[in-house]
Short mmCIF file of C-alpha atoms in Angstrom, two decimals:
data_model
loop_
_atom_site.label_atom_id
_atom_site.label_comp_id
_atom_site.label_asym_id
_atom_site.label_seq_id
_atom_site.Cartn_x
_atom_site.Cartn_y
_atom_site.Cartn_z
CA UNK A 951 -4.75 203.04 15.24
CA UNK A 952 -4.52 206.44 13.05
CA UNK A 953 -8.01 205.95 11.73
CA UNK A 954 -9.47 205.86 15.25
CA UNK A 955 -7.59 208.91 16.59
CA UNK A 956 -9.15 210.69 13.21
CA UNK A 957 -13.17 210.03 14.18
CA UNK A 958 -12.72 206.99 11.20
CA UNK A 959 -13.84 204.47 13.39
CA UNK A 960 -15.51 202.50 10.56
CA UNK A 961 -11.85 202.33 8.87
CA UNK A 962 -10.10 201.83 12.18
CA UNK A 963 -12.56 198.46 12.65
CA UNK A 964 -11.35 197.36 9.64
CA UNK A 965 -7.59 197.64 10.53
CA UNK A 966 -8.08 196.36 14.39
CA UNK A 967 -9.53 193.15 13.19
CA UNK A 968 -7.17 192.51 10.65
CA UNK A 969 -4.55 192.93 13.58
CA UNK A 970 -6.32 190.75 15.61
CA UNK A 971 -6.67 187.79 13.83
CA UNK A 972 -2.98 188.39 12.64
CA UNK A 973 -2.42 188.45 16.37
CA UNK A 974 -4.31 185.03 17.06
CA UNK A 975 -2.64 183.23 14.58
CA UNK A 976 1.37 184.25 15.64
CA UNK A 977 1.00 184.19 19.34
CA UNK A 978 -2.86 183.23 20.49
CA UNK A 979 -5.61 185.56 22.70
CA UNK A 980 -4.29 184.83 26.18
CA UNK A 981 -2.06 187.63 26.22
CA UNK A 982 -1.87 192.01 27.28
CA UNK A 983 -1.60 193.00 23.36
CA UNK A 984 -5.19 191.05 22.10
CA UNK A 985 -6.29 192.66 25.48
CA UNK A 986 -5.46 195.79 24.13
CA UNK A 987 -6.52 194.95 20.69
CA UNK A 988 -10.20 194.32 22.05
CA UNK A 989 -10.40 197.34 23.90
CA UNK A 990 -9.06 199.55 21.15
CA UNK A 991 -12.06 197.50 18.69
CA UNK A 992 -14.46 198.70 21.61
CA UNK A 993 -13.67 202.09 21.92
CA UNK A 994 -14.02 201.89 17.67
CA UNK A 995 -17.45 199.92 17.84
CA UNK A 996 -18.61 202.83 20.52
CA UNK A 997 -17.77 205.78 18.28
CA UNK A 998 -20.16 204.77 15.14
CA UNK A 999 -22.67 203.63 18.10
CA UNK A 1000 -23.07 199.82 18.18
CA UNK A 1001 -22.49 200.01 21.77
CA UNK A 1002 -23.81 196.15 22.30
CA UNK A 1003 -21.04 195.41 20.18
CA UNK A 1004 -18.52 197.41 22.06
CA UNK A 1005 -19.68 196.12 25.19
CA UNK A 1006 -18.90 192.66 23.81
CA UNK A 1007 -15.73 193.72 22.82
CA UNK A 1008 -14.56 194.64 26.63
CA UNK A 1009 -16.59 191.67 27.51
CA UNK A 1010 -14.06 189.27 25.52
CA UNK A 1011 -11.19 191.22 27.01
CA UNK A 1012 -12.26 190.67 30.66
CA UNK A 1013 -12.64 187.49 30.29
CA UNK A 1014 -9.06 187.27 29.29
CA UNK A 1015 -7.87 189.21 31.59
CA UNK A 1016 -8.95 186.61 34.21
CA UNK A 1017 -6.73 183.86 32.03
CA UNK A 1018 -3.73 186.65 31.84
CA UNK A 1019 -3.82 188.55 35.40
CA UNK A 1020 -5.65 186.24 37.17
CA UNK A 1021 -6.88 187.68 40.79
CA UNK A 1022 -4.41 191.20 40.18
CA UNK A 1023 -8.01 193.36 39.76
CA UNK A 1024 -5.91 196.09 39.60
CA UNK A 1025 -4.97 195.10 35.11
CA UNK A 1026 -9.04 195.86 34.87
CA UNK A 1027 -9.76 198.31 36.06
CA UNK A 1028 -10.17 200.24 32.67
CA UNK A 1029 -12.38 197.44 30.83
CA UNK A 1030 -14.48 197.26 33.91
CA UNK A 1031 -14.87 201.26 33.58
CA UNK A 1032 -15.38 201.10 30.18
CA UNK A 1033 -18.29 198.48 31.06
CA UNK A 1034 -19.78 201.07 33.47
CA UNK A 1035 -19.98 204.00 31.26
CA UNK A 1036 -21.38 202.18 28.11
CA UNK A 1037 -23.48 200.39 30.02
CA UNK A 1038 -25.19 203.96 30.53
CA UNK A 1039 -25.42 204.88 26.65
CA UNK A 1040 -27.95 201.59 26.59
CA UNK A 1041 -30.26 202.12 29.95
CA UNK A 1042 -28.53 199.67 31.97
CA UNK A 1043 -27.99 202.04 34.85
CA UNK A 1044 -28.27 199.70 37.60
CA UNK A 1045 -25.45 197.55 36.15
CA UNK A 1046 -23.74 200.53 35.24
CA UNK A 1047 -23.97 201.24 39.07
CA UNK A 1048 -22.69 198.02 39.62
CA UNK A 1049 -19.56 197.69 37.77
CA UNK A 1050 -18.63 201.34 39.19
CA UNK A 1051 -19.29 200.65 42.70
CA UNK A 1052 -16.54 197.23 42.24
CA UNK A 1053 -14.20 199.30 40.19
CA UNK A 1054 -14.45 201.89 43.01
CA UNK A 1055 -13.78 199.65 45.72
CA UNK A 1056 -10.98 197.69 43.84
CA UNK A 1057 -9.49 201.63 43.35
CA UNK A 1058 -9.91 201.96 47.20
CA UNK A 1059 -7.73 199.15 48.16
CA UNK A 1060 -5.36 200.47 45.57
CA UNK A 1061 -4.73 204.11 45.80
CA UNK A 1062 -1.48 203.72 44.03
CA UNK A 1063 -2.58 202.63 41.05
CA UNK A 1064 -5.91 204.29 40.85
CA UNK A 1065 -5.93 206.71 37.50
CA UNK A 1066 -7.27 209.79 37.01
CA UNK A 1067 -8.75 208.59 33.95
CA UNK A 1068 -10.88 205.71 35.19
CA UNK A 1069 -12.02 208.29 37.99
CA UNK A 1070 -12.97 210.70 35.96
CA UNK A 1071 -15.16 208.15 33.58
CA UNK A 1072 -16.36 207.01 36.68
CA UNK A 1073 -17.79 210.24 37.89
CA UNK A 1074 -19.51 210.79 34.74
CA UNK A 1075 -21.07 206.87 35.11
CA UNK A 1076 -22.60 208.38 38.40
CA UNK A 1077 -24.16 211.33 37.03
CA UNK A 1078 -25.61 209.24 34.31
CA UNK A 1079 -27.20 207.11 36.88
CA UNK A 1080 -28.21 209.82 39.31
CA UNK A 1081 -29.97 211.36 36.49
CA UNK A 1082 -31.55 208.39 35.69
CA UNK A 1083 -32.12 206.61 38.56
CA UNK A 1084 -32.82 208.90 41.60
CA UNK A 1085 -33.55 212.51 39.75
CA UNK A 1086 -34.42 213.85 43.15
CA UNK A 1087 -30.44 213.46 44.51
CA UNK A 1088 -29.03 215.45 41.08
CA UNK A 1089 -28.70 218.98 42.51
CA UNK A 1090 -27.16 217.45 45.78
CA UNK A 1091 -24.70 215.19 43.20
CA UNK A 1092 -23.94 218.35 40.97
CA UNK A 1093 -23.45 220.64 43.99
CA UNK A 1094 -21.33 218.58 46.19
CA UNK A 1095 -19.12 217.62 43.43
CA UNK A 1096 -18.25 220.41 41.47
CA UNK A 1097 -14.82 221.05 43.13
CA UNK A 1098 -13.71 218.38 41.27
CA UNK A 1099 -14.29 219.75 38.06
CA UNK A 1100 -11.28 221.63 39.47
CA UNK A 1101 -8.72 218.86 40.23
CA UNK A 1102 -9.55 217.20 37.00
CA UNK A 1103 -8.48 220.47 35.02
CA UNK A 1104 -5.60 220.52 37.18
CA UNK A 1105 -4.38 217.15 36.78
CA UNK A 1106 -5.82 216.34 33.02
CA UNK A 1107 -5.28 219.93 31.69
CA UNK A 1108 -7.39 222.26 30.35
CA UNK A 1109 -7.72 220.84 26.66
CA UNK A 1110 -7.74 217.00 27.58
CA UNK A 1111 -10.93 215.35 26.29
CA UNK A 1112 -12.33 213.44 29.38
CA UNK A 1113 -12.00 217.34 30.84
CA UNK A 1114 -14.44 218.71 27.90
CA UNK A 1115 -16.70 214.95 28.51
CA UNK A 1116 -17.17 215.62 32.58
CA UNK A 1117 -18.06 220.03 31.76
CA UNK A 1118 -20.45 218.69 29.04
CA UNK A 1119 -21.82 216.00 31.53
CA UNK A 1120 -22.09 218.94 34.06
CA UNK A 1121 -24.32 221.00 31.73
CA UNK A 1122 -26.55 218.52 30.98
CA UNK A 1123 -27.55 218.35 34.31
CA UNK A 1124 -27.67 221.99 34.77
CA UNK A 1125 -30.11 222.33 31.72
CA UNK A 1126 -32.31 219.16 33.18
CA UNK A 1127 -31.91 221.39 36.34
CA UNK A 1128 -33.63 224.50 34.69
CA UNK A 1129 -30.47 226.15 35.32
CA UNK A 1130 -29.92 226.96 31.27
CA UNK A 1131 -27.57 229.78 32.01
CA UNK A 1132 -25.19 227.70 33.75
CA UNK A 1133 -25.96 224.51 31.08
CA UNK A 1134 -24.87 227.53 28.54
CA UNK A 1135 -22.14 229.00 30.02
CA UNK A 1136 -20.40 224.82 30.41
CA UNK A 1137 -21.40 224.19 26.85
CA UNK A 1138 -19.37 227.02 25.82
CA UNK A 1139 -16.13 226.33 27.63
CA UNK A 1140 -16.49 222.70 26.26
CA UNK A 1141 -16.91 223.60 22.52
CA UNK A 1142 -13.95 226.39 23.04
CA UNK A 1143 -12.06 223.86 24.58
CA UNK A 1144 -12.62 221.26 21.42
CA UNK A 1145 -11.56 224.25 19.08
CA UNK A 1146 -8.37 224.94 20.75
CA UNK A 1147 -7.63 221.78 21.12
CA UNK A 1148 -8.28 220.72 16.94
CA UNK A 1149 -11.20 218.29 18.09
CA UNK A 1150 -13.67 220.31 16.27
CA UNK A 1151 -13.63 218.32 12.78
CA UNK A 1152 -14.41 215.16 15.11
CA UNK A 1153 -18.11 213.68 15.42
CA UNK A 1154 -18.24 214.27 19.21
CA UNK A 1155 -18.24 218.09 18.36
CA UNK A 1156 -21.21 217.79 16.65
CA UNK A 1157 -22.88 216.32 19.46
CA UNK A 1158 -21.74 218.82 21.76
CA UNK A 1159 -23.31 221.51 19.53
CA UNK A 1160 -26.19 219.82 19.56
CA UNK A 1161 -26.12 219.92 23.42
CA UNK A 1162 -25.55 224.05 23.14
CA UNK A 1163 -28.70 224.43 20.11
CA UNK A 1164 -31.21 222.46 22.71
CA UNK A 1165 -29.66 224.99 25.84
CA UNK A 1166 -29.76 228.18 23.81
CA UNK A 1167 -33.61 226.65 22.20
CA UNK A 1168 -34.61 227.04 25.72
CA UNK A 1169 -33.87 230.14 26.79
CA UNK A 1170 -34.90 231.51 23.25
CA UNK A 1171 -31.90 232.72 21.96
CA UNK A 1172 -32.74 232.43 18.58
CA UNK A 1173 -29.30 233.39 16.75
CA UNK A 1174 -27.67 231.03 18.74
CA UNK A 1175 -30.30 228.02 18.08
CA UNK A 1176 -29.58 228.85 14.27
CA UNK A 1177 -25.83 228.83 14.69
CA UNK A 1178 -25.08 225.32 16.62
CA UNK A 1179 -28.10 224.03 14.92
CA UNK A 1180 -26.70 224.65 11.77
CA UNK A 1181 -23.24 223.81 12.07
CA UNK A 1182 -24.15 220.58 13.80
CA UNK A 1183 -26.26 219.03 11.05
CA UNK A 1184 -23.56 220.33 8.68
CA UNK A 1185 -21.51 218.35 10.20
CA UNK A 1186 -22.83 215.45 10.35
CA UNK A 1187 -23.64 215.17 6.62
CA UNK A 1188 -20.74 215.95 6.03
CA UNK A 1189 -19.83 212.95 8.07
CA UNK A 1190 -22.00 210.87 6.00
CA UNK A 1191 -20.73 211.78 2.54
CA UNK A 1192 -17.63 210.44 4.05
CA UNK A 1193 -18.31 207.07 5.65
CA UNK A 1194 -21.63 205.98 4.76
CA UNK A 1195 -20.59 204.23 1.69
CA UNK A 1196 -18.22 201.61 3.78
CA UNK A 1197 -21.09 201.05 6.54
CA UNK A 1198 -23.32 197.98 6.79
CA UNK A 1199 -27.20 197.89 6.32
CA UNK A 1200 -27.05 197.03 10.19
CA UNK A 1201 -24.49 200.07 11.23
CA UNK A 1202 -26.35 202.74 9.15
CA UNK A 1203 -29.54 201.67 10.81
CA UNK A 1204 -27.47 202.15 14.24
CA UNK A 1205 -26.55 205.99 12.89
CA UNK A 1206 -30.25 206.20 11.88
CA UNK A 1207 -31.46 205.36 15.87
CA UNK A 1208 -28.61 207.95 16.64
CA UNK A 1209 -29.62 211.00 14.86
CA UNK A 1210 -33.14 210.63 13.58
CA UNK A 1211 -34.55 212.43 16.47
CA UNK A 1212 -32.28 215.18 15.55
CA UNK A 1213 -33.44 215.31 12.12
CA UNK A 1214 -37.43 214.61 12.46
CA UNK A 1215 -38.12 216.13 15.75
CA UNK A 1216 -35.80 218.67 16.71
CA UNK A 1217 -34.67 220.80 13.85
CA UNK A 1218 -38.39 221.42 12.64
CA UNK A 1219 -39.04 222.02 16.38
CA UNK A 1220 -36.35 224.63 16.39
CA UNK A 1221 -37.23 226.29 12.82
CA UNK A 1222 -41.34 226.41 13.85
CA UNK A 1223 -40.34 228.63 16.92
CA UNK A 1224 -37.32 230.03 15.29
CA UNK A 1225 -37.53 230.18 12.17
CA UNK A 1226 -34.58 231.50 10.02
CA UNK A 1227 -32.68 230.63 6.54
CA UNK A 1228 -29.83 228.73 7.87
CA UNK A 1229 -32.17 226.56 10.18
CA UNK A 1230 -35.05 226.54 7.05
CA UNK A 1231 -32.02 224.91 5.03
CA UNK A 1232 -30.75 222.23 7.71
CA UNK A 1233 -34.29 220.86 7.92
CA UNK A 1234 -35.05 220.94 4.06
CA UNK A 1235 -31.33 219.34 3.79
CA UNK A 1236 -32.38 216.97 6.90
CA UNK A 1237 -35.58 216.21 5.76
CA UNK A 1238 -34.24 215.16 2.10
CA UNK A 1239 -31.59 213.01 3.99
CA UNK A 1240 -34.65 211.34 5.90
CA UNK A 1241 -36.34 209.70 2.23
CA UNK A 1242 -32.93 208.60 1.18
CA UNK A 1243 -31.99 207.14 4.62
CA UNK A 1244 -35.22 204.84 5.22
CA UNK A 1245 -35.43 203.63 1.56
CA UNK A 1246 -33.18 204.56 -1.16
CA UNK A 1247 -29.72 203.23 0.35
CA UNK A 1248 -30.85 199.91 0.12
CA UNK A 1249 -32.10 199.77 -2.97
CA UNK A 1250 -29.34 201.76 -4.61
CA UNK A 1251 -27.06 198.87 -3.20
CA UNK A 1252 -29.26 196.62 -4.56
CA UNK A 1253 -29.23 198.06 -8.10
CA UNK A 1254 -25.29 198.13 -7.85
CA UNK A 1255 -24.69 194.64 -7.56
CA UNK A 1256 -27.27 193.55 -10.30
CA UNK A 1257 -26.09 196.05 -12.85
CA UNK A 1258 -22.61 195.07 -12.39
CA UNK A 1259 -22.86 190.99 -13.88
CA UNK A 1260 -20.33 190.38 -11.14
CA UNK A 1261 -21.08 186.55 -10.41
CA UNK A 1262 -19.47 186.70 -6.85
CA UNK A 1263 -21.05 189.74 -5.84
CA UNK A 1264 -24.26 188.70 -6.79
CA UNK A 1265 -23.93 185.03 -5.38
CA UNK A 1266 -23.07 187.01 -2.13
CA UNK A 1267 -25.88 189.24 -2.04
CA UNK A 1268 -28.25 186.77 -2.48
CA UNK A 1269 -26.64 184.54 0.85
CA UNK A 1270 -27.12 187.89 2.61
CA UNK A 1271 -30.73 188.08 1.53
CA UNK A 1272 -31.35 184.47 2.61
CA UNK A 1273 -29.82 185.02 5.93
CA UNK A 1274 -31.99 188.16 6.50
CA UNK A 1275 -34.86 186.12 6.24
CA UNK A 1276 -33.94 183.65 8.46
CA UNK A 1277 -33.35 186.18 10.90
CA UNK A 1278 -36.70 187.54 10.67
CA UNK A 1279 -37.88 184.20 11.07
CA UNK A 1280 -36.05 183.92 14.12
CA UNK A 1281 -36.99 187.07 15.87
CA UNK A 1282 -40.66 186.23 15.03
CA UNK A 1283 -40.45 183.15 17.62
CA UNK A 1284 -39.08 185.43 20.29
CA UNK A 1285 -37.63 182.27 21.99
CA UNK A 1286 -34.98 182.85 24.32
CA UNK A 1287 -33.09 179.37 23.28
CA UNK A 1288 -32.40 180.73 20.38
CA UNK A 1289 -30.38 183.77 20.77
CA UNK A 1290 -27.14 182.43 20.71
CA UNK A 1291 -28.04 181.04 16.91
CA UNK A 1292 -29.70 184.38 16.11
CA UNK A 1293 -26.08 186.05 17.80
CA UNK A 1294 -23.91 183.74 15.23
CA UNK A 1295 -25.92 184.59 12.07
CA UNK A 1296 -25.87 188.19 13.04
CA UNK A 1297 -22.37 188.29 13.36
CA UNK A 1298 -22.09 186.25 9.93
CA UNK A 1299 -24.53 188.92 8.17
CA UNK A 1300 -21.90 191.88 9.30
CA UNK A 1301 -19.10 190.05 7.94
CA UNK A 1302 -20.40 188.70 4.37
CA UNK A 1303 -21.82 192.64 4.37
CA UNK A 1304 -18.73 194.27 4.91
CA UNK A 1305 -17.13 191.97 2.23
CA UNK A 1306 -20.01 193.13 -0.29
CA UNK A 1307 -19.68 196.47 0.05
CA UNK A 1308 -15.39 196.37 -0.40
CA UNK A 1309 -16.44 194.23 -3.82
CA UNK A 1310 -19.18 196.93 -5.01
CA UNK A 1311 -17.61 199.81 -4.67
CA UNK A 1312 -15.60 200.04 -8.30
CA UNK A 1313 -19.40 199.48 -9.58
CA UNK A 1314 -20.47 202.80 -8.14
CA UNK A 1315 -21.67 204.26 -4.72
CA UNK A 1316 -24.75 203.51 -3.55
CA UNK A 1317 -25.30 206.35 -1.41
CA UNK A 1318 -25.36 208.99 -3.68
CA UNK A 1319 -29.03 209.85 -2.87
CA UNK A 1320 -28.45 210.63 0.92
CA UNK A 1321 -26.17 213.34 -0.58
CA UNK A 1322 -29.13 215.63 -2.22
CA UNK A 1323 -29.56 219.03 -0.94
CA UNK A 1324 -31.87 221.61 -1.34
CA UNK A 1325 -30.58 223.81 -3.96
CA UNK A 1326 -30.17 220.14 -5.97
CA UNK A 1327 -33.71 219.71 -5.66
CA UNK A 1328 -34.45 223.51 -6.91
CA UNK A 1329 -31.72 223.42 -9.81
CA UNK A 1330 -34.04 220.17 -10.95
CA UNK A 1331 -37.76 222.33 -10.88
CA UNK A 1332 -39.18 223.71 -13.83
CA UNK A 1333 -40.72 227.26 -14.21
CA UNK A 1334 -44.12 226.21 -12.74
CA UNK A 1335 -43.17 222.96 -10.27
CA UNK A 1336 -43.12 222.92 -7.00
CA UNK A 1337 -41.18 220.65 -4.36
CA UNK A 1338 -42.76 219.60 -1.58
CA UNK A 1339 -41.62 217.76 1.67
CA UNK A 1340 -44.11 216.86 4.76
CA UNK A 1341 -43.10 216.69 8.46
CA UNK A 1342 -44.95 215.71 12.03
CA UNK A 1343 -42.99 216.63 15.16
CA UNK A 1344 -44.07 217.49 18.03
CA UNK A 1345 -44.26 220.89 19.76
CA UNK A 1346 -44.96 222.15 23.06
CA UNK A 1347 -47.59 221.10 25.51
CA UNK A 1348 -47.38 217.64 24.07
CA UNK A 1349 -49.02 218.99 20.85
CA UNK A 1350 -48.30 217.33 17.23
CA UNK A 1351 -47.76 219.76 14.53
CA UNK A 1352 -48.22 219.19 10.98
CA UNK A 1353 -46.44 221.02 8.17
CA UNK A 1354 -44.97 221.36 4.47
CA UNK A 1355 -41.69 222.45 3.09
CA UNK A 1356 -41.91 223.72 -0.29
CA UNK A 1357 -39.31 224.70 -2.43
CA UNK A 1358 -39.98 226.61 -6.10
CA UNK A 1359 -37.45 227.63 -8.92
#
């Protein structure tokens, strides 16, 4: 899918189910192409972060792939590595462990047919764990497997992505090492690498300058902090003017549990120890993005669909209401027998919300607010008001710090 390869996952999801039910209906599940289908809607559900969702996704298609391939293990080895590695993003590192250690067994038996790829996504499901699990074995992991930072470059090429994933994965450790000048020195190759290579206008560059701001934050390099600090939140509102509009209540809350930390934490972090215009401007910019994320979005949609007299529209935001409710009511009994019910309403909420925002938007766009800047805020101020903005984040030796942004004509 076009979208997908373009970081418009929320488009591509769109498309891929479209095929898939197209797909059902001509020639049924049990076959390679709705395998492939399912992945592909994984690997989309992954990139605006509903990993549970993309983990269901390469659930489905295992299962199958037991119908289709039946004992050939060798047809899954990429769901079951897909498994392993998102398994990781959510905490589950023992399963993550799990899955690995079978797909790395199956991969034993057959050496033929064992990919560089799944190896590769494999190695970075280790670290992950290592990290996670038994923090003590990291420098032994890093050390005793660098050489194959090597082989990978050899055999993926220097530009390839899961090349630029593994040296990225490899500086993390470094940094949660202390060694920051090796963290820094990956970091770089991997964002040179992402330029060269035309990834740079994708949302996983973002994160990687995020990576490089928190490496260069600690060893104090303060025009550096600025720069990827900068650029990175830049990005990623830029990102939002883009696809926010055609998200769900439920996937913008998922980009919320992404990058709030980001926004409340570490930017006014960064601009209390280092403070400079550019990084003064992200967190005004982040701040103001903040008060329209938690509240304003909502209501905006809201205010859309009442003001437009559209009788469908309306009927179908008030079923979506009603639903949410029940929900609520639902995860208030925190009964266990009920979680396939809460699962099916869930999945019916996503759908009748994706078909309310396709219907609102000739009535206007209800995420205008998240799209406020600074300088919009100024141009707005009279002679003698003044704009003002709190924040709490917290600061070295597990202090809290309190503080004010104000803006003036």
């Amino acid at each position: 899918c076009s979208a997908q390869h373009l970081g418009d996952y929320e488009k591509a999801i769109e498309y891929i189910t479209k095929a898939m039910k197209i797909q059902a209906d001509i020639v049924g599940v049990n076959n390679p192409a709705y395998i492939s289908i399912l992945s592909t809607l994984g690997n989309c559900y992954a990139g605006i972060g509903n990993i549970s969702k993309a983990i269901s996704s390469y659930f489905e298609a295992l299962e199958i792939s037991d119908i289709v391939y039946g004992d050939n293990p060798v047809k899954k080895i990429a769901l079951m590595t897909n498994l392993a590695f998102y398994a990781t993003k959510i905490g589950l590192y023992e399963q993550a462990l799990e899955w690995g250690t079978l797909v790395l067994n199956i991969m034993n038996e057959n050496l033929n047919n064992a990919d560089v790829y799944s190896v590769a996504s494999l190695f970075s499901v280790v670290l992950s764990c290592v990290y996670n699990l038994e923090r003590d074995s990291l420098r032994l992991a890093i050390k005793s497997n660098e050489y194959l930072l090597e082989q990978f470059r050899d055999v993926l090429g220097m530009e390839h992505p899961i090349y630029a994933s593994l040296l990225s994965d490899f500086s993390f450790c470094y940094s949660a090492l202390g060694d920051y000048d090796k963290a820094i020195e990956y970091g770089e190759k991997v964002l040179q690498i992402e330029r060269e290579a035309k990834r740079d206008k994708l949302p996983s560059y973002a994160n990687y300058q995020i990576l490089q701001a928190r490496y260069c934050f600690d060893v104090n390099d303060k025009q550096s902090v600025s720069k990827y600090a900068t650029e990175a939140t830049d990005k990623i509102l830029e990102r939002i003017e883009k696809n926010f509009q055609y998200l769900t209540s439920y996937e913008r809350s998922l980009f919320w549990e992404r990058h709030q930390q980001w926004f409340k934490e570490v930017i006014p972090e960064m601009v209390y120890y280092m403070p400079t215009d550019s990084l003064l401007s992200s967190t005004f910019n982040g701040t103001l993005f903040c008060k329209g994320m938690l509240l304003n979005t909502d209501l905006e949609m809201r205010k859309i669909i009442l003001e437009s007299n559209d009788v469908v529209l309306t009927k179908l935001y008030d079923d979506i209401s009603s639903k949410h409710a029940e929900l609520d009511l639902l995860y208030a009994k925190k009964d266990t027998t009920l979680y396939h019910l809460i699962d099916s309403l869930e999945e019916y909420v996503l759908q009748q919300e994706h078909l309310l925002i396709l219907g609102s938007r000739d009535y206007g766009n209800y995420t205008k607010n998240l799209k406020i800047r600074w300088p919009d805020v100024q141009q707005r101020l009279g002679a003698k008001d003044v704009a003002i903005e709190f924040l709490k984040f917290p600061i070295k030796n597990d202090s809290i710090m309190y503080a004010a942004l104000i803006l003036k004509q």
